[in-house]
Amino acid sequence: MNEINAPRIAFQGALGAYSHEACLQARPDMVPVPCVTFEGVFRAVREGRADLAMLPVENTTYGRVADIHRLLPKSGLHIIAEAFVRVRISLMALPGVKLEDVKHVRAHMVLIPQARSWLDAHGITSEAASDSAGAAADLAVSDERSVGVLASEVAADIHGLDVLARDIEDLDHNTTRFLLMSPKADLSRRAPTMMTTFVFEVRNIPAALYKAMGGFATNGVNMTKLESYMVGGSFTATQFYADIEGHPEDPAVERALEELGYFTNMLDIVGVYPAHPDRHPS
């Protein structure tokens, strides 16, 4: 692939991070662009240094990704697809190191508890690193032969480390959901099952949220996510982030959104996109 002319996709983290793996799975034809922060990901797309953004929003084990729902509405980008990535944890070490040589591992603080049973069974201690892929990069240029890293196998491939054990996570359903975002919205109906994501702020009247949600229930629209977050430093200015199944032009969705409008000060659609096959596995 000619990387100079190839389309580019930005993600938060170092090369070899799980977000990088999500990019490789969802858009293998695009060149991954690592960014230090989520804001840096959005900025890379807005400034034209990347064509798309890949953002994690929630994980089946540790819940939502901090700050991401607050950042999405004001990013200037639109959701065009979702991706589900199984978090497979690999233990990696310097070339030639054997499993019995590893006494200590480093990984992101979220990753270590997800492999706690395996680590305890092998008598391996652990410490938190700011970034698992970054820890792999640091290990690759060190001479620490008793130290390993827990990360995606992609990190081992990139940094020339040996994988000593695979799939050591305690839970085999550990999955992260990612959103693929673009500066251009795509509202077309391009799959049998569509998802719509929107943010709204309820009016300051009694039972506003209850009334706002009533339209989805009475019209049989499945709401798969509802998150709240405060804005502007006020305890009364609460905004909500919601995912529903359906397209805005579906009669039931159209009626539900119309009813929602009666009880909100603000309603913005962040994206309309196909439901990923893993959302409803057969």
Tab-separated table of C-alpha atoms in Angstrom:
chain	number	residue	atom	x	y	z
A	1	MET	CA	0.000	0.000	0.000
A	2	ASN	CA	1.287	3.485	-0.903
A	3	GLU	CA	1.097	5.157	2.505
A	4	ILE	CA	1.663	8.630	1.070
A	5	ASN	CA	-1.622	8.633	-0.838
A	6	ALA	CA	-3.569	6.146	1.296
A	7	PRO	CA	-6.495	7.341	3.437
A	8	ARG	CA	-5.660	7.706	7.128
A	9	ILE	CA	-7.494	6.838	10.334
A	10	ALA	CA	-6.691	8.432	13.707
A	11	PHE	CA	-6.907	6.697	17.082
A	12	GLN	CA	-5.885	7.424	20.675
A	13	GLY	CA	-2.861	5.542	21.968
A	14	ALA	CA	0.405	4.116	20.689
A	15	LEU	CA	0.863	1.768	17.754
A	16	GLY	CA	-0.178	-1.670	18.979
A	17	ALA	CA	-3.006	-0.420	21.210
A	18	TYR	CA	-6.409	-2.098	21.062
A	19	SER	CA	-7.692	0.990	19.243
A	20	HIS	CA	-5.010	0.342	16.616
A	21	GLU	CA	-6.266	-3.238	16.360
A	22	ALA	CA	-9.802	-1.880	15.851
A	23	CYS	CA	-8.508	0.260	12.960
A	24	LEU	CA	-6.801	-2.742	11.354
A	25	GLN	CA	-9.952	-4.838	11.610
A	26	ALA	CA	-12.456	-2.194	10.469
A	27	ARG	CA	-10.389	-0.323	7.878
A	28	PRO	CA	-7.388	-2.474	6.842
A	29	ASP	CA	-6.893	-0.267	3.764
A	30	MET	CA	-6.211	2.844	5.854
A	31	VAL	CA	-2.980	4.049	7.476
A	32	PRO	CA	-3.350	4.274	11.290
A	33	VAL	CA	-2.413	7.634	12.861
A	34	PRO	CA	-1.681	7.414	16.616
A	35	CYS	CA	-2.658	10.394	18.795
A	36	VAL	CA	-1.897	11.101	22.454
A	37	THR	CA	-5.419	12.194	23.488
A	38	PHE	CA	-9.021	11.870	22.320
A	39	GLU	CA	-9.000	15.594	21.592
A	40	GLY	CA	-5.929	14.975	19.425
A	41	VAL	CA	-7.873	12.374	17.440
A	42	PHE	CA	-10.682	14.816	16.707
A	43	ARG	CA	-8.190	17.544	15.852
A	44	ALA	CA	-6.303	15.289	13.423
A	45	VAL	CA	-9.508	14.741	11.426
A	46	ARG	CA	-10.658	18.366	11.562
A	47	GLU	CA	-7.228	19.553	10.363
A	48	GLY	CA	-7.121	17.023	7.518
A	49	ARG	CA	-4.249	14.902	8.863
A	50	ALA	CA	-6.642	11.946	9.037
A	51	ASP	CA	-9.815	11.068	7.146
A	52	LEU	CA	-11.617	9.129	9.896
A	53	ALA	CA	-11.445	8.659	13.663
A	54	MET	CA	-11.740	5.443	15.706
A	55	LEU	CA	-12.971	6.029	19.266
A	56	PRO	CA	-13.709	3.500	22.050
A	57	VAL	CA	-16.951	4.223	23.890
A	58	GLU	CA	-17.622	1.270	26.178
A	59	ASN	CA	-16.338	-2.093	27.341
A	60	THR	CA	-18.349	-5.066	28.588
A	61	THR	CA	-16.082	-5.437	31.637
A	62	TYR	CA	-15.298	-1.923	32.872
A	63	GLY	CA	-18.164	0.113	31.367
A	64	ARG	CA	-18.027	3.377	29.483
A	65	VAL	CA	-14.806	5.081	28.477
A	66	ALA	CA	-14.345	8.191	30.613
A	67	ASP	CA	-15.035	11.582	28.987
A	68	ILE	CA	-15.829	10.216	25.522
A	69	HIS	CA	-19.576	10.894	25.634
A	70	ARG	CA	-18.894	14.472	26.715
A	71	LEU	CA	-16.453	14.983	23.833
A	72	LEU	CA	-18.420	13.387	20.993
A	73	PRO	CA	-21.213	15.988	20.612
A	74	LYS	CA	-18.819	18.926	20.220
A	75	SER	CA	-16.228	17.084	18.121
A	76	GLY	CA	-17.701	18.246	14.816
A	77	LEU	CA	-17.601	14.635	13.590
A	78	HIS	CA	-20.369	12.162	12.770
A	79	ILE	CA	-20.679	8.446	13.544
A	80	ILE	CA	-20.708	6.399	10.329
A	81	ALA	CA	-20.083	2.882	11.708
A	82	GLU	CA	-19.498	0.887	14.873
A	83	ALA	CA	-16.961	-1.862	15.550
A	84	PHE	CA	-16.710	-4.514	18.247
A	85	VAL	CA	-13.252	-5.787	19.216
A	86	ARG	CA	-12.705	-8.763	21.517
A	87	VAL	CA	-10.053	-7.839	24.061
A	88	ARG	CA	-7.561	-10.692	23.813
A	89	ILE	CA	-4.716	-10.219	26.271
A	90	SER	CA	-1.293	-11.578	25.351
A	91	LEU	CA	1.815	-11.800	27.518
A	92	MET	CA	4.897	-10.702	25.588
A	93	ALA	CA	8.581	-10.425	26.406
A	94	LEU	CA	11.954	-9.873	24.786
A	95	PRO	CA	13.019	-12.431	22.148
A	96	GLY	CA	14.343	-15.631	23.670
A	97	VAL	CA	12.712	-15.111	27.071
A	98	LYS	CA	10.735	-18.109	28.346
A	99	LEU	CA	7.501	-17.930	30.304
A	100	GLU	CA	9.159	-19.193	33.472
A	101	ASP	CA	11.643	-16.308	33.278
A	102	VAL	CA	8.905	-13.647	33.574
A	103	LYS	CA	8.410	-12.532	37.174
A	104	HIS	CA	6.749	-9.172	36.653
A	105	VAL	CA	4.489	-7.546	34.037
A	106	ARG	CA	3.420	-4.037	33.079
A	107	ALA	CA	0.146	-3.002	31.477
A	108	HIS	CA	-2.501	-0.312	31.522
A	109	MET	CA	-4.227	-0.229	34.905
A	110	VAL	CA	-7.505	-1.381	33.320
A	111	LEU	CA	-5.917	-4.455	31.729
A	112	ILE	CA	-4.187	-5.970	34.784
A	113	PRO	CA	-7.356	-6.913	36.737
A	114	GLN	CA	-8.711	-8.595	33.608
A	115	ALA	CA	-5.865	-11.139	33.746
A	116	ARG	CA	-5.553	-11.352	37.533
A	117	SER	CA	-6.405	-15.048	37.884
A	118	TRP	CA	-3.828	-16.080	35.263
A	119	LEU	CA	-1.115	-13.863	36.771
A	120	ASP	CA	-1.764	-15.167	40.295
A	121	ALA	CA	-1.699	-18.758	39.078
A	122	HIS	CA	1.760	-18.171	37.596
A	123	GLY	CA	3.094	-16.145	40.528
A	124	ILE	CA	3.653	-13.036	38.402
A	125	THR	CA	3.471	-9.576	39.974
A	126	SER	CA	2.260	-6.507	38.112
A	127	GLU	CA	2.436	-2.734	37.922
A	128	ALA	CA	0.341	-0.187	36.073
A	129	ALA	CA	1.666	1.609	33.014
A	130	SER	CA	0.088	4.612	31.323
A	131	ASP	CA	-0.293	2.647	28.084
A	132	SER	CA	0.080	-1.086	27.369
A	133	ALA	CA	1.327	-0.555	23.814
A	134	GLY	CA	3.736	2.079	25.094
A	135	ALA	CA	4.973	-0.367	27.722
A	136	ALA	CA	5.640	-2.860	24.916
A	137	ALA	CA	7.612	-0.227	23.008
A	138	ASP	CA	9.686	0.564	26.116
A	139	LEU	CA	10.356	-3.100	26.830
A	140	ALA	CA	11.557	-3.677	23.259
A	141	VAL	CA	14.453	-1.234	23.738
A	142	SER	CA	15.366	-2.438	27.233
A	143	ASP	CA	17.301	-5.429	28.544
A	144	GLU	CA	14.686	-6.456	31.123
A	145	ARG	CA	14.489	-10.202	30.618
A	146	SER	CA	12.404	-10.908	33.725
A	147	VAL	CA	9.697	-8.429	32.726
A	148	GLY	CA	6.749	-8.917	30.404
A	149	VAL	CA	3.929	-6.761	29.071
A	150	LEU	CA	0.212	-7.467	28.761
A	151	ALA	CA	-1.140	-6.048	25.511
A	152	SER	CA	-2.679	-6.818	22.145
A	153	GLU	CA	-0.706	-9.252	19.992
A	154	VAL	CA	-0.487	-6.400	17.471
A	155	ALA	CA	1.932	-4.676	19.896
A	156	ALA	CA	4.212	-7.717	19.888
A	157	ASP	CA	4.247	-7.786	16.080
A	158	ILE	CA	5.097	-4.097	15.844
A	159	HIS	CA	7.826	-4.053	18.475
A	160	GLY	CA	9.461	-7.408	17.784
A	161	LEU	CA	8.499	-9.089	21.055
A	162	ASP	CA	7.766	-12.792	21.572
A	163	VAL	CA	4.244	-13.800	22.607
A	164	LEU	CA	4.557	-16.249	25.510
A	165	ALA	CA	0.850	-16.730	26.261
A	166	ARG	CA	-2.371	-15.802	24.492
A	167	ASP	CA	-5.964	-15.220	25.622
A	168	ILE	CA	-5.078	-14.988	29.303
A	169	GLU	CA	-8.013	-12.708	30.169
A	170	ASP	CA	-10.317	-13.992	32.908
A	171	LEU	CA	-13.498	-13.366	30.900
A	172	ASP	CA	-13.901	-14.642	27.352
A	173	HIS	CA	-16.611	-12.099	26.487
A	174	ASN	CA	-14.531	-8.998	27.164
A	175	THR	CA	-15.346	-6.721	24.222
A	176	THR	CA	-14.858	-3.033	23.468
A	177	ARG	CA	-17.265	-1.091	21.280
A	178	PHE	CA	-15.740	1.528	18.992
A	179	LEU	CA	-17.287	4.289	16.898
A	180	LEU	CA	-15.943	5.193	13.476
A	181	MET	CA	-16.362	8.927	12.886
A	182	SER	CA	-16.153	11.156	9.833
A	183	PRO	CA	-16.348	14.896	9.150
A	184	LYS	CA	-19.225	14.128	6.770
A	185	ALA	CA	-22.516	12.688	7.970
A	186	ASP	CA	-24.054	9.722	6.144
A	187	LEU	CA	-27.778	9.496	6.838
A	188	SER	CA	-28.491	6.885	4.159
A	189	ARG	CA	-30.199	3.611	4.987
A	190	ARG	CA	-27.378	1.191	4.087
A	191	ALA	CA	-28.140	-1.920	6.149
A	192	PRO	CA	-31.228	-3.902	7.253
A	193	THR	CA	-30.715	-2.794	10.872
A	194	MET	CA	-29.635	0.779	11.497
A	195	MET	CA	-28.612	2.589	14.678
A	196	THR	CA	-29.186	6.248	15.514
A	197	THR	CA	-27.168	8.118	18.137
A	198	PHE	CA	-28.277	11.504	19.451
A	199	VAL	CA	-27.756	13.904	22.342
A	200	PHE	CA	-30.454	15.974	23.994
A	201	GLU	CA	-31.093	18.279	26.928
A	202	VAL	CA	-34.420	18.049	28.706
A	203	ARG	CA	-36.438	21.124	29.599
A	204	ASN	CA	-36.457	22.127	33.253
A	205	ILE	CA	-39.999	20.914	33.968
A	206	PRO	CA	-41.272	18.165	36.300
A	207	ALA	CA	-40.891	14.612	34.950
A	208	ALA	CA	-39.359	15.904	31.700
A	209	LEU	CA	-37.087	12.890	31.222
A	210	TYR	CA	-39.893	10.443	31.976
A	211	LYS	CA	-42.133	12.160	29.433
A	212	ALA	CA	-39.306	12.402	26.889
A	213	MET	CA	-38.687	8.665	27.066
A	214	GLY	CA	-42.363	7.787	26.805
A	215	GLY	CA	-42.432	8.193	23.033
A	216	PHE	CA	-39.833	5.463	22.548
A	217	ALA	CA	-41.766	3.026	24.715
A	218	THR	CA	-45.156	3.677	23.133
A	219	ASN	CA	-43.721	3.435	19.617
A	220	GLY	CA	-41.787	0.249	20.326
A	221	VAL	CA	-38.340	1.761	19.679
A	222	ASN	CA	-35.512	-0.099	21.413
A	223	MET	CA	-33.172	2.259	23.281
A	224	THR	CA	-29.897	0.403	23.839
A	225	LYS	CA	-28.033	3.137	25.720
A	226	LEU	CA	-28.879	6.223	27.770
A	227	GLU	CA	-26.065	8.118	29.513
A	228	SER	CA	-26.217	11.429	31.354
A	229	TYR	CA	-23.510	14.027	31.824
A	230	MET	CA	-23.484	17.578	33.192
A	231	VAL	CA	-22.465	20.533	31.044
A	232	GLY	CA	-21.362	24.085	31.735
A	233	GLY	CA	-20.592	23.427	35.405
A	234	SER	CA	-24.284	23.367	36.289
A	235	PHE	CA	-26.166	20.691	38.198
A	236	THR	CA	-29.355	21.583	36.311
A	237	ALA	CA	-27.976	21.561	32.733
A	238	THR	CA	-27.886	17.821	32.232
A	239	GLN	CA	-27.478	16.402	28.751
A	240	PHE	CA	-28.144	12.832	27.671
A	241	TYR	CA	-26.481	10.592	25.110
A	242	ALA	CA	-28.674	7.866	23.587
A	243	ASP	CA	-28.417	4.990	21.105
A	244	ILE	CA	-31.568	3.561	19.550
A	245	GLU	CA	-32.242	0.851	17.012
A	246	GLY	CA	-33.734	2.227	13.832
A	247	HIS	CA	-33.393	5.001	11.253
A	248	PRO	CA	-34.791	8.533	11.775
A	249	GLU	CA	-37.081	8.001	8.770
A	250	ASP	CA	-38.653	4.859	10.259
A	251	PRO	CA	-42.240	5.850	11.166
A	252	ALA	CA	-41.868	4.670	14.778
A	253	VAL	CA	-38.531	6.439	15.255
A	254	GLU	CA	-39.846	9.573	13.582
A	255	ARG	CA	-42.813	9.703	15.963
A	256	ALA	CA	-40.620	9.033	19.015
A	257	LEU	CA	-38.137	11.790	18.090
A	258	GLU	CA	-40.991	14.202	17.413
A	259	GLU	CA	-42.418	13.530	20.868
A	260	LEU	CA	-38.947	13.867	22.391
A	261	GLY	CA	-38.719	17.337	20.855
A	262	TYR	CA	-41.613	18.595	22.981
A	263	PHE	CA	-39.615	18.048	26.181
A	264	THR	CA	-36.112	19.114	25.127
A	265	ASN	CA	-34.181	22.351	24.706
A	266	MET	CA	-31.693	20.711	22.352
A	267	LEU	CA	-31.702	17.579	20.195
A	268	ASP	CA	-28.798	16.737	17.857
A	269	ILE	CA	-28.283	13.542	15.878
A	270	VAL	CA	-24.621	12.508	16.152
A	271	GLY	CA	-24.793	9.632	13.680
A	272	VAL	CA	-26.881	7.151	11.708
A	273	TYR	CA	-25.027	3.919	10.964
A	274	PRO	CA	-25.415	0.161	10.376
A	275	ALA	CA	-25.724	-2.060	13.440
A	276	HIS	CA	-22.631	-4.241	13.704
A	277	PRO	CA	-23.286	-8.003	13.264
A	278	ASP	CA	-21.860	-8.633	16.765
A	279	ARG	CA	-24.615	-6.489	18.268
A	280	HIS	CA	-27.079	-9.324	17.542
A	281	PRO	CA	-24.930	-12.450	17.146
A	282	SER	CA	-26.735	-15.409	15.606
